[in-house]
CSV table of C-alpha atoms and ligand atoms in Angstrom, one decimal:
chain,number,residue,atom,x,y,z
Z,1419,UNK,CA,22.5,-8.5,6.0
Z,1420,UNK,CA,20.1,-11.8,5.7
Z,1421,UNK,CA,18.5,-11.7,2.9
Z,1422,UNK,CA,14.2,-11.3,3.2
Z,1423,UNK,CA,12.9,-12.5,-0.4
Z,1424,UNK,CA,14.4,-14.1,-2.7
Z,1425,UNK,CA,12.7,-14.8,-6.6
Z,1426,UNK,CA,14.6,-17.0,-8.5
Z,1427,UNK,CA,13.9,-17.9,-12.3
Z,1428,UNK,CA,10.6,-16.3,-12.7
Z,1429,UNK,CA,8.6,-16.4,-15.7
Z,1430,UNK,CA,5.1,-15.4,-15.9
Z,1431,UNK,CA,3.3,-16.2,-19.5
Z,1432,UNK,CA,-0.3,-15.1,-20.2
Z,1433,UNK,CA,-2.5,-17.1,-22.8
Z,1434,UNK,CA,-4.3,-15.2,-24.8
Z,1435,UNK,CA,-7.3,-15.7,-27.7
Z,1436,UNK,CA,-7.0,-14.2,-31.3
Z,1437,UNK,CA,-8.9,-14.1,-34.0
Z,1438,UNK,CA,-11.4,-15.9,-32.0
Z,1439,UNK,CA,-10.1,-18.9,-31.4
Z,1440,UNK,CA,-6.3,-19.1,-32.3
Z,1441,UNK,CA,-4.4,-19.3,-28.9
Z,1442,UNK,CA,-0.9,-17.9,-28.1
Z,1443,UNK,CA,1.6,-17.1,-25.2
Z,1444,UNK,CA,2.7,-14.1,-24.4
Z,1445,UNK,CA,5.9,-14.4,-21.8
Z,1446,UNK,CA,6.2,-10.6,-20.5
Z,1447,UNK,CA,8.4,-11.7,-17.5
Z,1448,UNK,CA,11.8,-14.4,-18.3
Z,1449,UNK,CA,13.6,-16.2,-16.0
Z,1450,UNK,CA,13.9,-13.0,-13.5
Z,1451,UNK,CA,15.5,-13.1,-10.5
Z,1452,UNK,CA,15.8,-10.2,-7.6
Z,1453,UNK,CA,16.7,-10.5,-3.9
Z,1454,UNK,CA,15.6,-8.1,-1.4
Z,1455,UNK,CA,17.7,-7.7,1.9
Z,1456,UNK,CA,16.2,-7.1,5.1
Z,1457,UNK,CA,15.3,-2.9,5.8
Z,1458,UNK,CA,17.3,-2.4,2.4
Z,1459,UNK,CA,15.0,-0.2,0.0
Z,1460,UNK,CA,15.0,-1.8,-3.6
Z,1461,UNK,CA,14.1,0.8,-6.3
Z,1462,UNK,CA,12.6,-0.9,-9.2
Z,1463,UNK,CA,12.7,1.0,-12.6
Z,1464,UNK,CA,12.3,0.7,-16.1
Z,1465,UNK,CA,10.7,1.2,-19.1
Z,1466,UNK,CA,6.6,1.0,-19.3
Z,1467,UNK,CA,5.4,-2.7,-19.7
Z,1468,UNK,CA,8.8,-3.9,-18.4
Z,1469,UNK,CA,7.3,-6.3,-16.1
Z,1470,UNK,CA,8.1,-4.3,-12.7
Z,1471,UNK,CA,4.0,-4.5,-11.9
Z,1472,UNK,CA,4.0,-8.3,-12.6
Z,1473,UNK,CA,6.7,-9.2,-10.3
Z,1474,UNK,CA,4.8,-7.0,-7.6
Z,1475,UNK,CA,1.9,-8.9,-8.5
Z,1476,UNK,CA,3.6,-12.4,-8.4
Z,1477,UNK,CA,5.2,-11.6,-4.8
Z,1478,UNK,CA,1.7,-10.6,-3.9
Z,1479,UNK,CA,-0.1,-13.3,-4.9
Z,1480,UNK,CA,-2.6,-11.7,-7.4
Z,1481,UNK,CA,-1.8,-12.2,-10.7
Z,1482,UNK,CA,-4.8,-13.2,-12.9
Z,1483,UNK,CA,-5.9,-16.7,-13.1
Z,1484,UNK,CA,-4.9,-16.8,-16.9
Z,1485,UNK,CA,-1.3,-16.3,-16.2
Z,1486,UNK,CA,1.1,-19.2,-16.0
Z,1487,UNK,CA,3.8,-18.7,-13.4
Z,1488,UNK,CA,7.3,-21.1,-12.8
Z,1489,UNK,CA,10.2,-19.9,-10.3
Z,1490,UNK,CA,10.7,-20.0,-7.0
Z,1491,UNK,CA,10.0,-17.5,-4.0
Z,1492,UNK,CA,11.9,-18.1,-0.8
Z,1493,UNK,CA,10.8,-16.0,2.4
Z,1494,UNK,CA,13.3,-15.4,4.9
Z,1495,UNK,CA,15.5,-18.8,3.5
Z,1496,UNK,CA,12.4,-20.3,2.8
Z,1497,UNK,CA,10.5,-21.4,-0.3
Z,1498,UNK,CA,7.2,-20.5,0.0
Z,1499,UNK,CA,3.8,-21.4,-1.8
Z,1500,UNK,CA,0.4,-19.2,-2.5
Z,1501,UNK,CA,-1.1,-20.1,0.6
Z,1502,UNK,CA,1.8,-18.8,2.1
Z,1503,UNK,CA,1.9,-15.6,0.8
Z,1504,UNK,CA,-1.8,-15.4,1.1
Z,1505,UNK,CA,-1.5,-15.7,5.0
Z,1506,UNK,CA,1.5,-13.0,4.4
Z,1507,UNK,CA,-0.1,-10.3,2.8
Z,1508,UNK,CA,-1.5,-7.6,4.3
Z,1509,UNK,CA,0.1,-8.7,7.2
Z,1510,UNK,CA,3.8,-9.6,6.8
Z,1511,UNK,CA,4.0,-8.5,3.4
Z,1512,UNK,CA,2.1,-5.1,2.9
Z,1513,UNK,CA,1.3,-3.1,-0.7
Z,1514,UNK,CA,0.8,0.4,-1.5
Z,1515,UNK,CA,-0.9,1.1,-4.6
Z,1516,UNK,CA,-0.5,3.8,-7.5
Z,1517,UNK,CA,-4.2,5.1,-7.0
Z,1518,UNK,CA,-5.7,6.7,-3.6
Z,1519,UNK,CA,-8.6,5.3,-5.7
Z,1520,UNK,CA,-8.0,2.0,-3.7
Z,1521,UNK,CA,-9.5,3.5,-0.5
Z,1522,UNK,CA,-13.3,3.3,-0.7
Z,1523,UNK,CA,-15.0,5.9,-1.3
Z,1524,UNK,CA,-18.0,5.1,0.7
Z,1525,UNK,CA,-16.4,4.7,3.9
Z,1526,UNK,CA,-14.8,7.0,6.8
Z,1527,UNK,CA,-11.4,7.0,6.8
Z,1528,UNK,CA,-10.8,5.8,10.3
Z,1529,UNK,CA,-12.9,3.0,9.7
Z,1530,UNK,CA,-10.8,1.8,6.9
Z,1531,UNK,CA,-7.5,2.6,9.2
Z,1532,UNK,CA,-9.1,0.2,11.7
Z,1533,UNK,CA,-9.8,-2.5,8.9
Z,1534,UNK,CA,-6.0,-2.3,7.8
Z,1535,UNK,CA,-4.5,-2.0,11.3
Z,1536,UNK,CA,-6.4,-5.1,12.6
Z,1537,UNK,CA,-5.4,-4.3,16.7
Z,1538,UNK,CA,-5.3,-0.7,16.8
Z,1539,UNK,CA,-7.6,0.9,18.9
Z,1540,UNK,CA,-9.2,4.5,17.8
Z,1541,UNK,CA,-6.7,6.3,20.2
Z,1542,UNK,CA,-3.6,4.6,18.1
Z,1543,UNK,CA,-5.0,5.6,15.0
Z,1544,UNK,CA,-5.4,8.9,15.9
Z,1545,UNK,CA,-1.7,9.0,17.2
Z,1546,UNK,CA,-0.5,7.4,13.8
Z,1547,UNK,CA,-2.6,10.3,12.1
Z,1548,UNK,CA,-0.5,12.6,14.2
Z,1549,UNK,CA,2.7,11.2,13.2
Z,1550,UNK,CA,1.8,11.7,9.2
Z,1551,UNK,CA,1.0,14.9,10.2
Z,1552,UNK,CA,-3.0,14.2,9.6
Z,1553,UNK,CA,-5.6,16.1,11.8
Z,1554,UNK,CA,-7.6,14.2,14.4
Z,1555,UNK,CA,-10.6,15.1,12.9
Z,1556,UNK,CA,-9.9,13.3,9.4
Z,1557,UNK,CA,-10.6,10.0,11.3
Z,1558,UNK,CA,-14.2,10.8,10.3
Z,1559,UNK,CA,-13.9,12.3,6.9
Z,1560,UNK,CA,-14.7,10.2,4.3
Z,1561,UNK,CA,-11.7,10.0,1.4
Z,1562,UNK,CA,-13.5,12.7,-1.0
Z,1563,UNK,CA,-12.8,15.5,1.5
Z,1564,UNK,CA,-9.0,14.8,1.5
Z,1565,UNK,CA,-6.6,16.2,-0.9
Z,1566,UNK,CA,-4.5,13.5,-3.2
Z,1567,UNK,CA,-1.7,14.2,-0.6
Z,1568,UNK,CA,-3.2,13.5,2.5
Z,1569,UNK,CA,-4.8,10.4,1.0
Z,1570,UNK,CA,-1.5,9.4,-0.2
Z,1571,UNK,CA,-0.5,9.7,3.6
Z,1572,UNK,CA,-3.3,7.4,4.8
Z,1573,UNK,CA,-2.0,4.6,1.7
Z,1574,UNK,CA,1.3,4.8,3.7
Z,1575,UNK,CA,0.0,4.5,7.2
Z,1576,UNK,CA,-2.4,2.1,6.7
Z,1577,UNK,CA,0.7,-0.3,5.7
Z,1578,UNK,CA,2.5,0.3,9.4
Z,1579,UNK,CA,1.7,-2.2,11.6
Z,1580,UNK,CA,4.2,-4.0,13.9
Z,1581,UNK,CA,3.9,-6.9,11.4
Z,1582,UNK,CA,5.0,-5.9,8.7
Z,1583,UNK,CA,7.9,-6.7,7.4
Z,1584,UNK,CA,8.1,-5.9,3.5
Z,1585,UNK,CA,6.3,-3.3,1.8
Z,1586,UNK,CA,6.0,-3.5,-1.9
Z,1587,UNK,CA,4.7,0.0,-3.9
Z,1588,UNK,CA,3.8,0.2,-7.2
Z,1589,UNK,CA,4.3,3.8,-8.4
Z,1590,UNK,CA,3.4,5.2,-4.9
Z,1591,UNK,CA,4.0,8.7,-5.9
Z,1592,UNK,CA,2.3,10.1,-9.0
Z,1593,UNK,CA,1.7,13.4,-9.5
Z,1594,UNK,CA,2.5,14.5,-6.2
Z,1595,UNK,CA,3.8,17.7,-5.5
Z,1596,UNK,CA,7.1,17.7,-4.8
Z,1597,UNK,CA,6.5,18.8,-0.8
Z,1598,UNK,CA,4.3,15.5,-0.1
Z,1599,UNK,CA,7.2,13.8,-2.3
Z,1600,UNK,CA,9.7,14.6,0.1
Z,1601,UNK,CA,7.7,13.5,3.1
Z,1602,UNK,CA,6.8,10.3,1.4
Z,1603,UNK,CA,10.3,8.9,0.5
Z,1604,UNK,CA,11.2,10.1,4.3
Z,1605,UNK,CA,8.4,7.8,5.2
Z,1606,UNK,CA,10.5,5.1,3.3
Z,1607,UNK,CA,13.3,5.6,5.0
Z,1608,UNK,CA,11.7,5.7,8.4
Z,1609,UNK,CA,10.0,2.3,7.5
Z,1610,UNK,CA,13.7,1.5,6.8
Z,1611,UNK,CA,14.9,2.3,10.0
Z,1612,UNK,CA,12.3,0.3,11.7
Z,1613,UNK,CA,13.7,-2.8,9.9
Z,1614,UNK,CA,11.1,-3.0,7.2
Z,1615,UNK,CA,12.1,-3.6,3.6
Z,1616,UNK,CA,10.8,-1.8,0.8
Z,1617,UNK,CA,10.4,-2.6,-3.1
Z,1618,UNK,CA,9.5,1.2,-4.4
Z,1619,UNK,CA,8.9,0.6,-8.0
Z,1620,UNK,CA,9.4,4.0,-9.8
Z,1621,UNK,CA,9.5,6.0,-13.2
Z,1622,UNK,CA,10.6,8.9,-11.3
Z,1623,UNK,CA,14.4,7.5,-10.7
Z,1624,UNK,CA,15.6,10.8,-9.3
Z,1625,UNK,CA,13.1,10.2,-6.2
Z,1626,UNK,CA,14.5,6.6,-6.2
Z,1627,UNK,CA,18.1,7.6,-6.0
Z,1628,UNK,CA,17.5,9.7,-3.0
Z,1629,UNK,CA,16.6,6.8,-0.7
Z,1630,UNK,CA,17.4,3.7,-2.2
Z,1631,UNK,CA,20.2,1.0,-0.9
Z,1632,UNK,CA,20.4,-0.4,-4.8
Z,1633,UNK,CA,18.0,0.3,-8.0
Z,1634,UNK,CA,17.0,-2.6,-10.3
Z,1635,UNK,CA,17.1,-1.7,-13.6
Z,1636,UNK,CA,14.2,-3.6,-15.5
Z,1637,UNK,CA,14.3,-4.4,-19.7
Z,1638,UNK,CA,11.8,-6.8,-21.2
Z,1639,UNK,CA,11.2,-8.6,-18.8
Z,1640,UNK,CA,14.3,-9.5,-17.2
Z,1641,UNK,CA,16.5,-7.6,-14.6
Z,1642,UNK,CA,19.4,-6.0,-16.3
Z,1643,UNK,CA,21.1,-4.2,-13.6
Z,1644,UNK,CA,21.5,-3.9,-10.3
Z,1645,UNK,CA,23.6,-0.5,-9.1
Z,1646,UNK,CA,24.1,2.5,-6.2
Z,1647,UNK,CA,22.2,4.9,-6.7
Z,1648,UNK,CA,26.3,6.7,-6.4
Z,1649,UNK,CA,27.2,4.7,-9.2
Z,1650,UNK,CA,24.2,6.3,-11.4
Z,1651,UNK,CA,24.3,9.7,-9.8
Z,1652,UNK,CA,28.5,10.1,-10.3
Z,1653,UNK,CA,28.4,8.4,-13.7
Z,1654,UNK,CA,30.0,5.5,-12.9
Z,1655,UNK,CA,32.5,4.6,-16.6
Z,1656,UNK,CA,31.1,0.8,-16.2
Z,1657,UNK,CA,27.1,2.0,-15.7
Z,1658,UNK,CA,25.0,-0.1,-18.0
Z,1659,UNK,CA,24.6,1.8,-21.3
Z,1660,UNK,CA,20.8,1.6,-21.1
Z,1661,UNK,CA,20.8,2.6,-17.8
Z,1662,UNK,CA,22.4,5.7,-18.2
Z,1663,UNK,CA,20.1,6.3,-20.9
Z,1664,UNK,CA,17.3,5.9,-18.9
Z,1665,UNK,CA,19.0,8.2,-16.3
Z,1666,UNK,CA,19.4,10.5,-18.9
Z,1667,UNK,CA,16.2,10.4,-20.3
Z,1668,UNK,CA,14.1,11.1,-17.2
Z,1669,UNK,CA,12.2,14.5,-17.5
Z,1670,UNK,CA,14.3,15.9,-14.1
Z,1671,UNK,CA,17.6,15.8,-16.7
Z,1672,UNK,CA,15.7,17.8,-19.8
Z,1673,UNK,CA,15.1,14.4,-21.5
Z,1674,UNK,CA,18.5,14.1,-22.4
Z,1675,UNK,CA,18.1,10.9,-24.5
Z,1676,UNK,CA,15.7,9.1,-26.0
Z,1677,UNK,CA,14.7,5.4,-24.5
Z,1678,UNK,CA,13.9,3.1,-27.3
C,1244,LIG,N1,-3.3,-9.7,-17.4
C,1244,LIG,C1,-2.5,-9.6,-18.4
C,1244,LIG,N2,-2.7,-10.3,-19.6
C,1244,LIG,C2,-1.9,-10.3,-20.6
C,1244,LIG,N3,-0.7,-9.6,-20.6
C,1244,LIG,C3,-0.4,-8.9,-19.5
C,1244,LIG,C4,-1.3,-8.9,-18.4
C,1244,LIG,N4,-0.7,-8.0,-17.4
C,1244,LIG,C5,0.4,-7.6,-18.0
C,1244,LIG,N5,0.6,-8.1,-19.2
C,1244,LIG,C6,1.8,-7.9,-20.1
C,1244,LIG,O1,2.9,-7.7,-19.3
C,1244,LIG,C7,3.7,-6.6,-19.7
C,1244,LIG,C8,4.3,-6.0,-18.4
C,1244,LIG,O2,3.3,-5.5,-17.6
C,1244,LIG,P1,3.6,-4.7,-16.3
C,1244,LIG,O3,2.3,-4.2,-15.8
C,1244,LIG,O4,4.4,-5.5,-15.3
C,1244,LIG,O5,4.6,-3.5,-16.8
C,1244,LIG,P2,5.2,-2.3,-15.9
C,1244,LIG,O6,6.7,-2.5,-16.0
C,1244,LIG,O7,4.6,-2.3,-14.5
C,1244,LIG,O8,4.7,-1.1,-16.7
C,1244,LIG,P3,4.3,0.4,-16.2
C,1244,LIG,O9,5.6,1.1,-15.9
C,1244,LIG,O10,3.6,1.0,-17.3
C,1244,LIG,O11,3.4,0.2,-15.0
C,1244,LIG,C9,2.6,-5.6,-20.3
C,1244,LIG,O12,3.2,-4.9,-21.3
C,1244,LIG,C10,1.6,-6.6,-20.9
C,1244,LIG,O13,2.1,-6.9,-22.2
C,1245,LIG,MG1,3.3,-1.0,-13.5
């Protein structure tokens, strides 16, 4: 399978003031490197300031302008610069956030569909709506009168286009209950089988074991190990320690150990 992204070597340090005027660097991602293959689902997990956001951030484009960033991003064989990826996201490359709060509040939901999905006419909107199992009507509700799981729909749709080609979510599934779960990680795998790849960056690895090709296992910074979600599920003898204690630790397996 060819391969879609590649990020080799990346480091991403922040400068930071203290005590008013003392400067340091803080490096929160080192010398990571990930490849994504095309319609393969990459689960990214890990511990909580592990650096999974960054790298989301860095494939995106939008880390903040007092970040310093080294590596290199290849596209489809092809190293690619910002401007690159600026003319590839929300278009080729395509993010779903952690909060429904990214949808404005002030504006109908069909309007904001037809903002996202550039060419669509009202009609294939409301046909998309259809297929996520939306009513018609919600075209005109504005985002307060949906529930946090039909929102959640609408972040997923609003990433389909015919363009699109690699969708990266940040802990797209918080708090849902576990019905709207279930029909999100289908969703995955229905991007999947239309050829799209997906990064799904997770804490909730028993979701990510259900529909990923390979999870990425994520320590300080770096990328520790990369498994089948088989090899984690069957207890593989040659798992990574740490990941089996994350595995074990997750609140689905009664917080078997303790992640330190
Ligand atoms: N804008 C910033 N300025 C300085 N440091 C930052 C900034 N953004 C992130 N960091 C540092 O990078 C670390 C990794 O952050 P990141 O958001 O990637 O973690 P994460 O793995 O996504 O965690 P979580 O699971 O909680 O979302 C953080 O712990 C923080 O120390
Ligand atoms: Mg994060």
């Amino acid at each position: 399978m060819n391969k879609i992204l590649e990020v080799e070597n990346l480091s991403i340090a922040f400068q930071q003031y203290y005590q008013n005027t003392k400067q340091r660097y803080i490096k929160p991602v080192k010398d990571l490197s990930i490849e994504i293959k095309e319609a393969e689902i990459m689960a990214i997990v890990g511990a909580s300031g592990s650096g999974k956001s960054l790298l989301a951030h860095a494939i995106l484009g939008v880390l903040p302008s007092n970040s310093e960033i080294k590596g290199v991003m290849k596209y489809r064989g092809n190293a690619i610069t910002k401007a690159d990826i600026e003319k590839m996201r929300g278009n080729k490359i395509r993010y779903i956030p952690q909060s429904v709060k990214y949808l404005d509040p002030t504006m109908k939901v069909g309007k904001q569909l037809k903002i996202n999905l550039k060419n669509k006419t009202k009609e294939e909107i409301l046909e998309k709506l259809k297929q996520f199992s939306l009513d018609k009507e919600i075209y005109d509700y504005y985002p307060h009168q949906l529930s946090g799981g039909m929102l959640r729909r609408i972040l997923f749709l609003s990433c389909l286009t015919e363009h699109t080609e690699l969708i990266i979510a940040d802990e797209p599934t918080p708090g849902v209950h576990p019905e709207i779960l279930e029909e999100l990680l289908q969703s995955f795998l229905s991007f999947k089988e239309k050829g799209i790849s997906v990064i799904f960056i997770t804490h909730d690895m028993k979701a990510a074991l259900k529909i990923a090709d390979r999870v990425a296992t994520f320590k300080e910074g770096k990328v520790i190990d990369i498994s089948y979600p088989s090899d984690i599920l069957n207890g593989n003898p040659n798992l990574n320690d740490y990941v089996k204690k994350l595995w074990n630790s997750q609140p689905s397996n009664r917080f078997l150990e303790e992640v330190k």
